Short mmCIF file of C-alpha atoms and ligand atoms in Angstrom, two decimals:
data_model
loop_
_atom_site.label_atom_id
_atom_site.label_comp_id
_atom_site.label_asym_id
_atom_site.label_seq_id
_atom_site.Cartn_x
_atom_site.Cartn_y
_atom_site.Cartn_z
CA UNK E 166 12.42 -31.19 -20.43
CA UNK E 167 15.15 -28.63 -21.02
CA UNK E 168 18.48 -29.34 -19.35
CA UNK E 169 19.61 -25.73 -19.37
CA UNK E 170 17.76 -22.43 -19.80
CA UNK E 171 18.95 -18.83 -20.24
CA UNK E 172 17.57 -15.77 -18.40
CA UNK E 173 17.96 -12.14 -19.44
CA UNK E 174 16.57 -8.74 -18.48
CA UNK E 175 15.98 -6.05 -21.13
CA UNK E 176 14.71 -2.47 -21.42
CA UNK E 177 14.71 0.08 -18.59
CA UNK E 178 15.14 -1.47 -15.15
CA UNK E 179 12.18 -1.76 -12.79
CA UNK E 180 11.95 -2.70 -9.10
CA UNK E 181 11.17 -6.43 -8.93
CA UNK E 182 13.54 -7.66 -11.66
CA UNK E 183 15.76 -9.47 -9.16
CA UNK E 184 12.70 -11.03 -7.52
CA UNK E 185 11.73 -12.45 -10.92
CA UNK E 186 15.28 -13.71 -11.65
CA UNK E 187 15.41 -15.39 -8.24
CA UNK E 188 12.04 -17.09 -8.77
CA UNK E 189 13.06 -18.33 -12.23
CA UNK E 190 16.29 -19.82 -10.88
CA UNK E 191 14.73 -21.38 -7.76
CA UNK E 192 11.84 -22.90 -9.73
CA UNK E 193 14.02 -24.12 -12.61
CA UNK E 194 16.57 -25.76 -10.31
CA UNK E 195 14.36 -26.81 -7.41
CA UNK E 196 11.24 -27.96 -9.23
CA UNK E 197 12.51 -29.08 -12.63
CA UNK E 198 16.23 -29.84 -12.15
CA UNK E 199 17.26 -27.47 -14.95
CA UNK E 200 20.52 -25.51 -15.01
CA UNK E 201 20.33 -21.73 -15.38
CA UNK E 202 22.60 -19.37 -17.30
CA UNK E 203 22.27 -15.62 -16.80
CA UNK E 204 22.77 -13.61 -20.00
CA UNK E 205 24.28 -10.20 -19.24
CA UNK E 206 23.12 -6.86 -20.63
CA UNK E 207 19.99 -8.14 -22.32
CA UNK E 208 20.29 -9.82 -25.75
CA UNK E 209 23.68 -8.13 -26.23
CA UNK E 210 25.15 -10.86 -23.98
CA UNK E 211 24.58 -13.55 -26.60
CA UNK E 212 26.41 -11.70 -29.37
CA UNK E 213 30.14 -11.66 -30.17
CA UNK E 214 32.24 -13.14 -27.39
CA UNK E 215 29.06 -13.57 -25.26
CA UNK E 216 28.72 -12.54 -21.62
CA UNK E 217 27.04 -15.04 -19.36
CA UNK E 218 27.13 -16.19 -15.75
CA UNK E 219 26.12 -19.49 -14.15
CA UNK E 220 23.20 -18.96 -11.80
CA UNK E 221 22.66 -21.31 -8.87
CA UNK E 222 20.71 -21.05 -5.62
CA UNK E 223 23.63 -19.27 -3.97
CA UNK E 224 23.91 -16.63 -6.72
CA UNK E 225 20.29 -15.57 -6.20
CA UNK E 226 20.39 -15.68 -2.41
CA UNK E 227 19.64 -12.27 -0.89
CA UNK E 228 18.66 -10.52 -4.13
CA UNK E 229 14.89 -10.40 -3.52
CA UNK E 230 14.84 -6.90 -1.98
CA UNK E 231 17.55 -5.46 -4.25
CA UNK E 232 16.75 -2.86 -6.90
CA UNK E 233 18.07 -2.97 -10.47
CA UNK E 234 19.01 -6.28 -12.07
CA UNK E 235 22.00 -8.49 -11.24
CA UNK E 236 22.19 -9.35 -14.96
CA UNK E 237 22.42 -5.78 -16.27
CA UNK E 238 20.10 -4.43 -18.93
CA UNK E 239 20.07 -2.34 -22.14
CA UNK E 240 17.27 -0.38 -23.77
CA UNK E 241 19.27 0.31 -26.93
CA UNK E 242 21.79 -1.85 -28.80
CA UNK E 243 22.17 -4.27 -31.70
CA UNK E 244 18.56 -5.46 -31.57
CA UNK E 245 16.71 -2.21 -30.87
CA UNK E 246 17.49 1.40 -31.69
CA UNK E 247 15.63 4.66 -31.05
CA UNK E 248 14.69 6.59 -34.18
CA UNK E 249 12.49 9.69 -33.85
CA UNK E 250 11.46 8.61 -30.37
CA UNK E 251 10.26 5.19 -31.49
CA UNK E 252 11.85 1.81 -30.94
CA UNK E 253 12.90 0.34 -34.28
CA UNK E 254 14.23 -3.12 -34.81
CA UNK E 255 16.98 -3.05 -37.42
CA UNK E 256 18.31 -6.22 -39.03
CA UNK E 257 18.31 -8.19 -35.78
CA UNK E 258 21.32 -10.51 -35.48
CA UNK E 259 19.07 -13.45 -34.56
CA UNK E 260 21.16 -15.96 -36.56
CA UNK E 261 24.33 -15.08 -34.62
CA UNK E 262 22.44 -15.19 -31.32
CA UNK E 263 20.94 -18.60 -32.09
CA UNK E 264 24.35 -20.01 -33.03
CA UNK E 265 25.78 -18.72 -29.73
CA UNK E 266 22.87 -20.13 -27.71
CA UNK E 267 23.65 -23.48 -29.30
CA UNK E 268 27.36 -23.22 -28.37
CA UNK E 269 26.39 -22.23 -24.79
CA UNK E 270 24.02 -25.21 -24.53
CA UNK E 271 21.04 -22.95 -23.78
CA UNK E 272 17.86 -24.71 -24.95
CA UNK E 273 15.21 -22.15 -23.99
CA UNK E 274 15.02 -18.51 -22.89
CA UNK E 275 13.20 -16.53 -20.22
CA UNK E 276 13.14 -12.89 -21.42
CA UNK E 277 12.13 -10.39 -18.74
CA UNK E 278 11.34 -6.97 -20.14
CA UNK E 279 8.94 -4.46 -21.64
CA UNK E 280 7.51 -3.95 -25.09
CA UNK E 281 10.87 -3.87 -26.91
CA UNK E 282 12.33 -6.94 -25.17
CA UNK E 283 9.15 -8.93 -25.79
CA UNK E 284 9.16 -7.93 -29.49
CA UNK E 285 12.72 -9.25 -29.82
CA UNK E 286 11.78 -12.43 -27.92
CA UNK E 287 8.99 -12.99 -30.43
CA UNK E 288 11.55 -13.09 -33.24
CA UNK E 289 13.37 -15.95 -31.47
CA UNK E 290 10.04 -17.77 -31.17
CA UNK E 291 9.37 -17.24 -34.89
CA UNK E 292 12.70 -18.88 -35.63
CA UNK E 293 11.61 -21.94 -33.63
CA UNK E 294 13.54 -21.20 -30.41
CA UNK E 295 11.55 -21.82 -27.19
CA UNK E 296 11.05 -18.56 -25.33
CA UNK E 297 8.76 -17.20 -22.62
CA UNK E 298 8.33 -13.50 -21.81
CA UNK E 299 7.91 -11.90 -18.37
CA UNK E 300 6.51 -8.33 -18.43
CA UNK E 301 7.99 -5.47 -16.42
CA UNK E 302 7.73 -1.71 -16.62
CA UNK E 303 7.09 1.03 -14.11
CA UNK E 304 4.79 2.59 -16.74
CA UNK E 305 2.21 -0.26 -16.53
CA UNK E 306 1.38 0.35 -20.19
CA UNK E 307 1.31 -3.23 -21.54
CA UNK E 308 -2.22 -4.03 -22.71
CA UNK E 309 -2.13 -7.81 -22.21
CA UNK E 310 -1.49 -7.65 -18.46
CA UNK E 311 -3.38 -5.81 -15.74
CA UNK E 312 -0.18 -5.02 -13.90
CA UNK E 313 3.56 -5.10 -14.44
CA UNK E 314 6.00 -5.21 -11.54
CA UNK E 315 7.78 -1.95 -10.83
CA UNK E 316 4.59 0.06 -11.20
CA UNK E 317 3.41 -0.18 -7.58
CA UNK E 318 6.84 0.79 -6.26
CA UNK E 319 6.95 3.78 -8.62
CA UNK E 320 3.53 4.88 -7.33
CA UNK E 321 4.74 4.60 -3.73
CA UNK E 322 7.75 6.79 -4.52
CA UNK E 323 5.67 9.38 -6.40
CA UNK E 324 3.07 9.38 -3.60
CA UNK E 325 5.71 10.00 -0.96
CA UNK E 326 7.09 12.83 -3.10
CA UNK E 327 3.61 14.40 -3.29
CA UNK E 328 3.15 14.06 0.48
CA UNK E 329 6.44 15.85 1.03
CA UNK E 330 5.61 18.56 -1.51
CA UNK E 331 2.26 19.06 0.19
CA UNK E 332 3.72 20.27 3.47
CA UNK E 333 6.22 22.65 1.90
CA UNK E 334 3.60 23.93 -0.59
CA UNK E 335 1.20 24.66 2.29
CA UNK E 336 3.89 26.36 4.37
CA UNK E 337 4.90 28.75 1.56
CA UNK E 338 1.51 29.14 -0.19
CA UNK E 339 3.10 27.94 -3.41
CA UNK E 340 2.15 25.97 -6.48
CA UNK E 341 4.19 22.76 -6.69
CA UNK E 342 4.56 20.79 -9.93
CA UNK E 343 5.76 17.17 -9.78
CA UNK E 344 6.78 15.57 -13.11
CA UNK E 345 6.58 11.77 -13.12
CA UNK E 346 7.43 9.13 -15.73
CA UNK E 347 5.02 6.95 -17.74
CA UNK E 348 5.99 7.45 -21.40
CA UNK E 349 2.79 8.19 -23.34
CA UNK E 350 0.42 7.03 -20.61
CA UNK E 351 -0.74 8.58 -17.36
CA UNK E 352 -0.92 5.56 -15.04
CA UNK E 353 1.76 6.70 -12.57
CA UNK E 354 0.43 10.28 -12.47
CA UNK E 355 -3.18 9.15 -12.02
CA UNK E 356 -2.52 6.62 -9.25
CA UNK E 357 0.02 8.74 -7.36
CA UNK E 358 -2.17 11.83 -7.83
CA UNK E 359 -5.08 10.06 -6.16
CA UNK E 360 -2.96 8.52 -3.39
CA UNK E 361 -0.96 11.70 -2.79
CA UNK E 362 -3.89 14.15 -2.87
CA UNK E 363 -2.93 16.16 -5.95
CA UNK E 364 -5.23 19.03 -6.87
CA UNK E 365 -4.50 18.75 -10.59
CA UNK E 366 -3.46 15.62 -12.53
CA UNK E 367 -2.18 16.06 -16.08
CA UNK E 368 -2.02 12.91 -18.23
CA UNK E 369 -1.35 12.35 -21.96
CA UNK E 370 -4.83 10.88 -22.44
CA UNK E 371 -6.52 14.20 -21.49
CA UNK E 372 -4.86 17.23 -23.13
CA UNK E 373 -4.68 20.17 -20.71
CA UNK E 374 -5.25 23.91 -21.02
CA UNK E 375 -3.55 26.60 -18.92
CA UNK E 376 -6.86 28.42 -18.63
CA UNK E 377 -8.25 25.39 -16.82
CA UNK E 378 -5.21 24.97 -14.53
CA UNK E 379 -5.33 28.66 -13.59
CA UNK E 380 -9.07 28.37 -12.89
CA UNK E 381 -8.34 25.57 -10.43
CA UNK E 382 -5.51 27.45 -8.69
CA UNK E 383 -7.78 30.52 -8.33
CA UNK E 384 -10.76 28.48 -7.11
CA UNK E 385 -8.55 27.01 -4.38
CA UNK E 386 -7.26 30.47 -3.50
CA UNK E 387 -10.82 31.81 -3.24
CA UNK E 388 -11.81 28.96 -0.94
CA UNK E 389 -8.88 29.64 1.38
CA UNK E 390 -6.46 26.94 0.17
CA UNK E 391 -3.51 29.08 -0.83
CA UNK E 392 -1.38 26.28 -2.31
CA UNK E 393 -1.87 23.84 -5.19
CA UNK E 394 -0.19 20.52 -5.95
CA UNK E 395 0.03 19.43 -9.57
CA UNK E 396 1.28 16.06 -10.79
CA UNK E 397 2.13 15.87 -14.48
CA UNK E 398 3.01 12.80 -16.54
CA UNK E 399 6.13 13.29 -18.68
CA UNK E 400 4.06 12.66 -21.84
CA UNK E 401 1.27 15.15 -20.99
CA UNK E 402 0.16 17.33 -23.90
CA UNK E 403 -1.17 20.87 -23.99
CA UNK E 404 -4.29 21.09 -26.16
CA UNK E 405 -3.31 21.49 -29.80
CA UNK E 406 0.41 20.85 -29.12
CA UNK E 407 2.64 17.79 -28.82
CA UNK E 408 4.83 16.16 -26.16
CA UNK E 409 7.92 17.92 -24.79
CA UNK E 410 11.30 16.18 -25.13
CA UNK E 411 14.43 16.75 -23.07
CA UNK E 412 16.48 15.30 -25.90
CA UNK E 413 15.20 16.05 -29.36
CA UNK E 414 17.63 13.67 -31.09
CA UNK E 415 16.76 10.56 -29.06
CA UNK E 416 13.32 12.04 -28.36
CA UNK E 417 13.46 11.29 -24.64
CA UNK E 418 10.39 12.70 -22.90
CA UNK E 419 10.91 15.28 -20.16
CA UNK E 420 10.63 19.01 -19.49
CA UNK E 421 6.87 19.40 -19.36
CA UNK E 422 7.00 20.05 -15.58
CA UNK E 423 9.30 23.05 -15.96
CA UNK E 424 7.26 24.37 -18.87
CA UNK E 425 4.05 24.20 -16.83
CA UNK E 426 5.68 25.65 -13.70
CA UNK E 427 7.03 28.66 -15.59
CA UNK E 428 3.71 29.35 -17.30
CA UNK E 429 1.68 29.04 -14.10
CA UNK E 430 3.91 31.47 -12.24
CA UNK E 431 3.46 33.98 -15.10
CA UNK E 432 -0.30 33.48 -15.35
CA UNK E 433 -1.18 33.39 -11.63
CA UNK E 434 1.59 35.46 -10.11
CA UNK E 435 2.01 32.70 -7.51
CA UNK E 436 5.43 31.41 -6.60
CA UNK E 437 5.81 28.04 -8.32
CA UNK E 438 8.41 25.29 -7.95
CA UNK E 439 8.94 22.19 -10.09
CA UNK E 440 10.39 18.81 -9.11
CA UNK E 441 11.30 16.16 -11.70
CA UNK E 442 11.19 12.76 -9.99
CA UNK E 443 12.97 10.95 -12.86
CA UNK E 444 14.86 7.72 -12.26
CA UNK E 445 14.19 7.77 -8.51
CA UNK E 446 10.97 6.04 -9.60
CA UNK E 447 12.96 3.13 -11.04
CA UNK E 448 15.84 2.73 -8.62
CA UNK E 449 16.01 1.02 -5.23
CA UNK E 450 14.15 -1.69 -3.43
CA UNK E 451 10.83 -3.05 -4.74
CA UNK E 452 7.82 -2.82 -2.42
CA UNK E 453 6.14 -5.98 -1.12
CA UNK E 454 3.64 -6.16 -3.99
CA UNK E 455 6.30 -5.95 -6.70
CA UNK E 456 8.43 -8.60 -4.93
CA UNK E 457 5.39 -10.86 -4.87
CA UNK E 458 4.35 -10.18 -8.49
CA UNK E 459 7.92 -10.59 -9.80
CA UNK E 460 8.21 -13.86 -7.89
CA UNK E 461 4.86 -15.20 -9.14
CA UNK E 462 5.59 -14.18 -12.75
CA UNK E 463 9.05 -15.80 -12.59
CA UNK E 464 7.83 -19.13 -11.21
CA UNK E 465 4.81 -19.25 -13.58
CA UNK E 466 7.11 -18.52 -16.55
CA UNK E 467 9.28 -21.55 -15.78
CA UNK E 468 6.21 -23.76 -15.28
CA UNK E 469 4.90 -22.60 -18.69
CA UNK E 470 8.26 -23.25 -20.33
CA UNK E 471 8.49 -26.72 -18.77
CA UNK E 472 5.01 -27.61 -20.02
CA UNK E 473 5.86 -26.54 -23.59
CA UNK E 474 3.70 -23.39 -23.45
CA UNK E 475 6.27 -21.25 -25.32
CA UNK E 476 6.10 -18.20 -27.57
CA UNK E 477 4.00 -16.69 -24.78
CA UNK E 478 4.20 -14.02 -22.10
CA UNK E 479 2.95 -14.47 -18.54
CA UNK E 480 0.28 -11.91 -17.71
CA UNK E 481 -1.96 -10.96 -14.79
CA UNK E 482 -5.62 -11.21 -15.75
CA UNK E 483 -8.44 -11.08 -13.19
CA UNK E 484 -5.87 -11.55 -10.45
CA UNK E 485 -4.46 -14.80 -11.88
CA UNK E 486 -1.30 -15.38 -13.91
CA UNK E 487 -2.10 -16.69 -17.38
CA UNK E 488 -0.10 -16.89 -20.62
CA UNK E 489 -0.83 -14.86 -23.77
CA UNK E 490 0.86 -15.09 -27.19
CA UNK E 491 3.92 -12.83 -27.49
CA UNK E 492 2.37 -11.30 -30.62
CA UNK E 493 -0.59 -10.09 -28.52
CA UNK E 494 1.67 -8.97 -25.70
CA UNK E 495 3.37 -6.27 -27.77
CA UNK E 496 0.45 -5.32 -30.03
CA UNK E 497 -1.12 -2.51 -28.01
CA UNK E 498 -0.26 0.06 -25.39
CA UNK E 499 -2.69 0.28 -22.47
CA UNK E 500 -3.81 3.86 -21.91
CA UNK E 501 -5.94 5.41 -19.15
CA UNK E 502 -9.66 5.25 -20.04
CA UNK E 503 -10.88 8.84 -19.80
CA UNK E 504 -14.39 7.65 -18.94
CA UNK E 505 -13.07 5.02 -16.55
CA UNK E 506 -13.68 4.62 -12.85
CA UNK E 507 -10.46 6.13 -11.50
CA UNK E 508 -10.76 9.28 -13.63
CA UNK E 509 -14.35 9.68 -12.49
CA UNK E 510 -13.45 9.13 -8.86
CA UNK E 511 -10.72 11.75 -9.14
CA UNK E 512 -13.20 14.23 -10.63
CA UNK E 513 -15.85 13.38 -8.04
CA UNK E 514 -13.47 14.29 -5.23
CA UNK E 515 -12.56 17.58 -6.88
CA UNK E 516 -9.32 16.79 -8.73
CA UNK E 517 -8.97 18.65 -12.02
CA UNK E 518 -7.50 17.15 -15.21
CA UNK E 519 -7.38 20.67 -16.67
CA UNK E 520 -9.22 19.69 -19.83
CA UNK E 521 -10.36 22.79 -21.72
CA UNK E 522 -13.99 21.96 -20.90
CA UNK E 523 -13.40 20.22 -17.62
CA UNK E 524 -17.01 20.21 -16.37
CA UNK E 525 -18.33 18.97 -19.73
CA UNK E 526 -15.86 16.06 -19.71
CA UNK E 527 -16.90 15.25 -16.18
CA UNK E 528 -20.50 14.98 -17.32
CA UNK E 529 -19.50 12.69 -20.20
CA UNK E 530 -17.58 10.42 -17.85
CA UNK E 531 -20.59 10.22 -15.52
CA UNK E 532 -22.88 9.45 -18.43
CA UNK E 533 -20.70 6.52 -19.52
CA UNK E 534 -20.64 5.10 -16.01
CA UNK E 535 -24.41 5.46 -15.60
CA UNK E 536 -25.25 3.87 -18.94
CA UNK E 537 -22.65 1.13 -18.39
CA UNK E 538 -24.94 -0.25 -15.67
CA UNK E 539 -22.13 -1.05 -13.27
CA UNK E 540 -19.41 0.92 -11.62
CA UNK E 541 -16.56 0.29 -14.02
O1 F6P J 201 9.70 2.85 -19.69
C1 F6P J 201 10.22 3.20 -18.46
C2 F6P J 201 10.78 4.57 -18.50
O2 F6P J 201 11.22 4.81 -17.20
C3 F6P J 201 9.83 5.67 -18.99
O3 F6P J 201 8.88 6.01 -18.04
C4 F6P J 201 10.82 6.76 -19.34
O4 F6P J 201 10.30 7.62 -20.33
C5 F6P J 201 11.97 5.98 -19.90
O5 F6P J 201 11.90 4.69 -19.34
C6 F6P J 201 13.31 6.59 -19.59
O6 F6P J 201 14.30 5.75 -20.11
P1 F6P J 201 15.87 5.95 -20.00
O7 F6P J 201 16.36 4.79 -19.19
O8 F6P J 201 16.35 5.85 -21.41
O9 F6P J 201 16.14 7.27 -19.35
#
């Protein structure tokens, strides 16, 4: 049994990180009698002079509903850099980090983070250091787990934004465009679009055409609905084009909402307004589900560590927390299935994805569901 373990949070913050930290500390101390050291600012905290903090039951008291992370986080630094919009892992200073972990008396690590953090954690595992990963991201794009905490809260926030846009859109007979996060996947846009009654959902997995968006706006107009709500994922792509970046050097996604809003106003003549929801989706208190998932992931991670099940990540599969190898955890990004159930449901209730041949794609989706035998 380990006497002392380290905990860190890496990547972009997500609601539920503090719930996970609290569960790790309470389980490690209460159930296994381990001591806990918090490593500040992700893996950066175990380099150089090191930045750590002792975590006891008192230090995690009251943090469950708090947003952000009490340990701080980094999504760039000595271990991971952004080059041409992609995370690259330069010569990672693993040797220095391992030597510092030894000096600090940390015998195992709980690394809470997304794809990048888990890829770094895997390198520690490869060097023989016991590590367990805990997945988080509002984007919900990790293939090995059905859900990551942060996602459900982000959907709640985006749904509330759509509800609010709905009333002002209807009052002014306007087109409203809401840009949401999600990197190169459309999970937030799809879920919030369904929950918040969007008329058009634009996701990276289904390239859009303006012709198709305009058709939808005009069809609504003709049927007496003089406003249209559009939710667009930051990574959405116009047919034949590529993503839009707000920062071409770092290749940070953003700007597609304004692009679409401007074009729609020109093409339809309808007053159009754009809202970029941005980091509001990541900040603030986690909802009940994310508190629960963060807590369950945190406790299960410590149990796995204590039983020697290391080099793994905890993951939600069929509603139960299991462990999967870290190598699998970072291998693939989970994208929205264009023939999947949610996309079909959205189409069935009249939501457009603005694909160039929208009706044709609808037929294909139905065909897949019918031949699949079950409602998938
Ligand atoms: O991965 C989470 C995420 O919020 C993405 O949806 C978004 O593209 C990115 O992080 C923004 O990151 P930053 O913190 O660098 O602005």
